[in-house]
XYZ file of N, CA and C in Angstrom:
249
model
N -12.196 32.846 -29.972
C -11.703 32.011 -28.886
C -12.889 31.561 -28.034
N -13.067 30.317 -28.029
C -14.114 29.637 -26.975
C -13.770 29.816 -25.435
N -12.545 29.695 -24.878
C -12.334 29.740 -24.139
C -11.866 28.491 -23.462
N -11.972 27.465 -24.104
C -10.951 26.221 -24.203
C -9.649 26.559 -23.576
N -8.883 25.318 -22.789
C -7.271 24.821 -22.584
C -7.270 23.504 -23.146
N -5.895 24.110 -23.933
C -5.186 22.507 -24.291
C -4.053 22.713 -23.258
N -4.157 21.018 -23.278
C -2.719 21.030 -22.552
C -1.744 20.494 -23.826
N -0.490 21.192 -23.777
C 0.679 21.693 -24.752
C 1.719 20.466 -24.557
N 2.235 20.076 -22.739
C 3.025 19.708 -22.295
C 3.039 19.809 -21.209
N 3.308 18.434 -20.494
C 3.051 17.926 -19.053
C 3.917 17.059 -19.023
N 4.624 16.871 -17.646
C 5.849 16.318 -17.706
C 7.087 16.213 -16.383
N 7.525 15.211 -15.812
C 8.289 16.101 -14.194
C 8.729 14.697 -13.481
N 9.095 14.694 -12.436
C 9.721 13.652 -11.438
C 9.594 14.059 -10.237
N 9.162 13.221 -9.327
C 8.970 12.882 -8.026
C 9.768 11.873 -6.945
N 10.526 12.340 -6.286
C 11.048 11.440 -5.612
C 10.473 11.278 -4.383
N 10.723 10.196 -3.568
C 10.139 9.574 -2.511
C 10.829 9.020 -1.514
N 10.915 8.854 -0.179
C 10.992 8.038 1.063
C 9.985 7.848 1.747
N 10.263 6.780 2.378
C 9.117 6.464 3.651
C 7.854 6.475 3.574
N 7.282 6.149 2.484
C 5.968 5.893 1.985
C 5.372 4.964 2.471
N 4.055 4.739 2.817
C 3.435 2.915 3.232
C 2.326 3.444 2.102
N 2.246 2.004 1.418
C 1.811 1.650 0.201
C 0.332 0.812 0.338
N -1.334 1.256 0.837
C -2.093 0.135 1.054
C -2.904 -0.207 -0.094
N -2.290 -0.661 -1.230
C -3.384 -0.821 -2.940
C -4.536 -1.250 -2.550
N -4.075 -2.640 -1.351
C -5.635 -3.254 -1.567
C -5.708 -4.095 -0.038
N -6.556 -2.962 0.468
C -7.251 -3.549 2.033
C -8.049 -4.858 2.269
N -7.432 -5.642 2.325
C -7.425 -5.678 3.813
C -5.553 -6.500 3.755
N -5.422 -6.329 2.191
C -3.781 -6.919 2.429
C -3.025 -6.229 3.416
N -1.834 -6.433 3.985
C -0.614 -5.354 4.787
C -0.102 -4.228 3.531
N -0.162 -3.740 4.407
C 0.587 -2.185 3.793
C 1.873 -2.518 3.120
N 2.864 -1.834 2.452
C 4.022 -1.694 2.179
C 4.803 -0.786 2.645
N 5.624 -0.487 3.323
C 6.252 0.542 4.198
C 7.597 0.917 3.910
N 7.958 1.574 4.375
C 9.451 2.344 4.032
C 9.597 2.566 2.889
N 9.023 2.445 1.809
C 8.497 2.958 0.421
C 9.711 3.578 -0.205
N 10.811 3.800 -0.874
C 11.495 4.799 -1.516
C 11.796 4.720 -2.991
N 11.857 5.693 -4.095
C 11.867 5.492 -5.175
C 11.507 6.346 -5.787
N 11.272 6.468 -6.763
C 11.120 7.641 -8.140
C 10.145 7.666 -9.125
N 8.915 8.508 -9.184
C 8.098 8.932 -10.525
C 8.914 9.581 -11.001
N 8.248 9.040 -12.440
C 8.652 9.961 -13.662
C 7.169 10.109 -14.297
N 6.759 11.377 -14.929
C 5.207 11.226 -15.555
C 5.718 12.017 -16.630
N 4.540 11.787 -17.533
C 4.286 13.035 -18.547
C 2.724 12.700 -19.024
N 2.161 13.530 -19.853
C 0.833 13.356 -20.134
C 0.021 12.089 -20.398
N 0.929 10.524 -20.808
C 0.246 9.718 -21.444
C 0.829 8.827 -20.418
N 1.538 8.974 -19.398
C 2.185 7.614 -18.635
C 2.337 8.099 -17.233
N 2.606 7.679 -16.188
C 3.104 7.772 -14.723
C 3.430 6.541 -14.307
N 5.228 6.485 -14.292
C 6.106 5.074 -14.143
C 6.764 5.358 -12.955
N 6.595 4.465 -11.884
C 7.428 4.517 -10.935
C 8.247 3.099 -10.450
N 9.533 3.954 -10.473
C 10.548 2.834 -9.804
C 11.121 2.553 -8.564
N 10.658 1.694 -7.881
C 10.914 1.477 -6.406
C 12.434 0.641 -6.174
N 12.667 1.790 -5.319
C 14.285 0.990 -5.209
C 13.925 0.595 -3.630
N 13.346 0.237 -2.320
C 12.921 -0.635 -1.073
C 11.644 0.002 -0.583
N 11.814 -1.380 0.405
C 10.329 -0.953 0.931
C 10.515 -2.438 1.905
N 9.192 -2.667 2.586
C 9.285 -3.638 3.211
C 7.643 -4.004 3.432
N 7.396 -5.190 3.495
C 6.406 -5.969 3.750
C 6.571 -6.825 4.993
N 5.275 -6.043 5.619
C 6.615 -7.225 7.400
C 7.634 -7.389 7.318
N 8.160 -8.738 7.090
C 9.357 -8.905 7.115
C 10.260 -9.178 6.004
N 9.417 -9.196 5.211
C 10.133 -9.338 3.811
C 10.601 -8.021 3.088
N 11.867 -8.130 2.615
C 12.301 -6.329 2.045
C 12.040 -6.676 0.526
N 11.622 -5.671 0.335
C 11.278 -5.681 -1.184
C 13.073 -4.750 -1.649
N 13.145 -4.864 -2.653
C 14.667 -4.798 -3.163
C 14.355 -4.061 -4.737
N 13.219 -4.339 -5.240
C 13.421 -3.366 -5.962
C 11.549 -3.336 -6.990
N 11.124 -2.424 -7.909
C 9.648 -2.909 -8.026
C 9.551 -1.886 -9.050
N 8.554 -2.199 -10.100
C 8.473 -0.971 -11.130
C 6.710 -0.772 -11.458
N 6.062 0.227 -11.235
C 4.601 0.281 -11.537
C 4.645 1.239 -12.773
N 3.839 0.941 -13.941
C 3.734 1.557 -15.146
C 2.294 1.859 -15.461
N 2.457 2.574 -15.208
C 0.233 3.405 -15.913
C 0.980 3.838 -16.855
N 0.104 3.387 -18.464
C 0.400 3.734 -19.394
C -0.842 4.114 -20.077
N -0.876 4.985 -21.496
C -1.742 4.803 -22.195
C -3.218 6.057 -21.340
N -2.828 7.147 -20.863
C -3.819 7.315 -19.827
C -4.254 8.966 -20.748
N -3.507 8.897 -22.004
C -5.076 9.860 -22.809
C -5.746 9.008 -23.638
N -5.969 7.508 -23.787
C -6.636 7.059 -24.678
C -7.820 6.214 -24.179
N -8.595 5.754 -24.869
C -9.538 5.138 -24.100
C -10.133 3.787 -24.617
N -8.521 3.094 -23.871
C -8.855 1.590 -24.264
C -9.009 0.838 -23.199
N -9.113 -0.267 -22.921
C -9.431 -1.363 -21.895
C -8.498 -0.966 -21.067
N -9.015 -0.736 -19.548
C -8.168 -0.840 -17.798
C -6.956 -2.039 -17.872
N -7.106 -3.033 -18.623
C -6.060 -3.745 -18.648
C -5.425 -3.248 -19.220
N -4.878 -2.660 -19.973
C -4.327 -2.075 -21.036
C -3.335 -0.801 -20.313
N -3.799 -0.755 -19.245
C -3.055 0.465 -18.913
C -2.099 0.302 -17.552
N -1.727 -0.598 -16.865
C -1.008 -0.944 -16.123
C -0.322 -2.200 -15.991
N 0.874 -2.178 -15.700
C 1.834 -3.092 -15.315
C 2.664 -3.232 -14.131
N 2.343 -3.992 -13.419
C 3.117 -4.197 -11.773
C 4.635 -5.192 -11.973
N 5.921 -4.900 -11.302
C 6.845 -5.971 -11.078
C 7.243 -5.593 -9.930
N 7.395 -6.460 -9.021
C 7.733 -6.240 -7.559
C 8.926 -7.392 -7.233
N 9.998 -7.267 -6.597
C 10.855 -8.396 -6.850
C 11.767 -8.341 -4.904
């Protein structure tokens, strides 16, 4: 035995309220944030059920990191829908 860890299995859900969201400064934040991770070893998908942007309510939004034991192109590994 080297003394090595594998990881076997990774895996779980996160729920959320009232989050403010700042990806990218110097844009406005996203606020009141609520919604649901789901992860496991190769992905972390979250589904936003509100939130608000000033004054605009966001109604519903899905962020997908995918692909995150392999090592292909940064594009390759995320997908934004915000609606």
């Amino acid at each position: 035995d080297d003394g090595t860890v594998a990881l076997e299995k990774l895996g779980g859900e996160i729920a959320f309220t009232g989050l403010s969201v700042d990806y990218f400064p110097p844009m406005r934040k996203v606020t009141d944030v609520d919604g649901k991770a789901v992860y496991d070893a190769d992905s972390f998908n979250i589904a936003v059920s509100a939130g608000k942007l000033g004054d605009i309510a966001v109604k519903k939004g899905q962020v997908d990191i995918t692909n995150l034991g392999t090592h292909t192109s940064p594009d390759d590994h995320a997908r934004i829908d915000i609606a």
